[in-house]
Amino acid sequence: MKKIGIIMLILIFMAACGNRDEDAIEPIESERELDQQASSVQFRNVDVNIESEQFHIIGEVNSSGGLFYYQVELDGEIIQEETYQEVESSTEEWSKLEIVETLPREVLEGNEPPVVVLFGKNQSGEPINENYVPIDTQQ
């Protein structure tokens, strides 16, 4: 009789341990992380100025997630990694956009213009609403 009782206890214990995957608690992302991922973004009145090795982009942005992303490319290759910038207002109002970055000397001396890509991200983290802004380095 003891053997049956011990076997029953072991089976109950194993059954309780077997449901662990179903009851696992997944970490919940903060609202800010979700806002950074799920973003509708629009740009307007974008203007680029270049002085020496720096470029200065000004314009307006409307982002539901409260931020937007940008990166610098040259011939389809990323020369400056993705960066995000928060915007003043994440409502339906337009906010001021201002980016100041320095380009490497070899990029300035090349024949091809670098391109700044402005974009938002969807819930999967993929770029959306990409806007390509060329930088005229031949002045």
C-alpha atoms as one frame of an Amber mdcrd trajectory, in Angstrom:
protein
   0.000   0.000   0.000   2.899   2.343   0.731   4.252   1.805  -2.773   0.957
   2.838  -4.360   0.793   5.965  -2.163   4.357   6.958  -3.079   3.695   6.364
  -6.772   0.530   8.504  -6.570   2.456  11.346  -4.889   5.176  11.190  -7.549
   2.560  11.254 -10.353   0.764  14.225  -8.787   4.075  16.065  -8.354   5.105
  15.357 -11.965   1.697  16.452 -13.290   1.971  19.739 -11.402   5.468  20.328
 -12.805   4.334  19.439 -16.332   2.003  22.463 -16.582   4.777  24.943 -15.876
   5.087  26.128 -19.517   1.406  27.097 -19.694   1.563  29.118 -16.482   4.864
  30.859 -17.239   4.715  34.592 -16.710   6.005  36.564 -19.675   7.708  39.895
 -19.011   5.460  42.805 -19.904   7.055  45.618 -21.856   6.607  49.077 -20.445
   4.259  51.467 -22.217   7.255  53.552 -23.302   8.870  50.555 -25.044   5.619
  49.844 -26.870   5.330  53.501 -27.895   8.838  53.368 -29.324   7.958  50.345
 -31.415   4.436  51.161 -32.593   4.739  54.562 -34.169   3.022  56.408 -36.974
   5.350  59.141 -38.162   5.191  61.928 -40.764   7.718  64.572 -41.773   7.274
  67.933 -43.516   9.210  71.091 -44.362  12.534  69.233 -44.132  15.589  71.361
 -45.002  19.279  70.393 -44.969  22.261  72.708 -44.455  25.883  71.621 -44.422
  28.756  73.547 -42.917  32.252  72.129 -42.859  31.857  68.508 -41.668  28.448
  68.951 -40.019  25.000  68.695 -41.497  21.975  70.301 -39.916  18.454  69.040
 -40.689  15.436  71.056 -39.602  11.763  70.495 -40.220   8.622  69.223 -38.562
   7.591  65.776 -37.358   4.301  64.246 -36.241   4.816  60.982 -34.337   2.165
  59.027 -32.465   4.887  57.202 -30.532   6.636  60.350 -29.346   9.836  59.659
 -31.270  11.362  58.926 -34.655  14.497  57.200 -35.920  17.203  58.159 -38.389
  20.377  56.737 -39.871  22.901  57.858 -42.483  23.585  55.722 -45.563  26.082
  55.916 -48.404  25.512  53.774 -51.506  23.020  51.644 -49.569  25.456  50.940
 -46.713  24.874  52.318 -43.239  27.675  54.706 -42.238  25.978  55.971 -39.087
  23.950  53.554 -37.008  20.280  54.004 -36.237  19.539  56.680 -33.640  16.237
  57.763 -32.162  15.106  61.204 -31.153  12.164  62.086 -28.961   9.696  64.719
 -30.114   8.099  67.435 -28.017   4.502  66.370 -28.626   3.145  62.890 -29.346
  -0.358  64.154 -30.088  -1.674  65.129 -33.494   0.359  68.347 -33.430   3.541
  68.913 -35.426   6.770  69.240 -33.455  10.088  70.789 -34.358  12.658  68.420
 -35.878  16.351  69.203 -35.526  19.311  66.910 -36.212  22.966  67.942 -36.127
  25.581  65.318 -37.011  29.172  65.199 -38.235  30.163  63.338 -41.391  33.530
  61.585 -41.784  36.032  63.411 -44.042  36.134  60.543 -46.582  32.355  60.811
 -47.060  32.621  64.538 -47.723  35.371  64.002 -50.293  33.525  61.222 -52.149
  31.435  61.606 -55.304  28.253  60.053 -53.944  26.081  62.068 -51.543  25.174
  60.503 -48.197  21.478  60.065 -47.458  19.730  60.529 -44.125  16.824  58.114
 -43.700  14.075  59.376 -41.359  11.516  56.759 -40.244   9.261  55.282 -37.578
   8.883  51.661 -36.509   5.935  49.278 -36.381   5.172  46.790 -33.609   7.588
  44.276 -35.151  10.425  46.799 -34.998  10.537  47.204 -38.779  11.023  50.656
 -40.353   7.881  52.417 -41.622   7.290  55.691 -43.490  10.905  55.974 -44.610
  11.941  59.396 -45.924  15.241  59.709 -47.803  16.973  63.092 -47.499  20.159
  63.482 -49.620  22.962  65.675 -48.297  24.700  67.753 -50.972  28.370  67.630
 -49.966  29.611  69.198 -53.240  29.449  72.896 -52.382
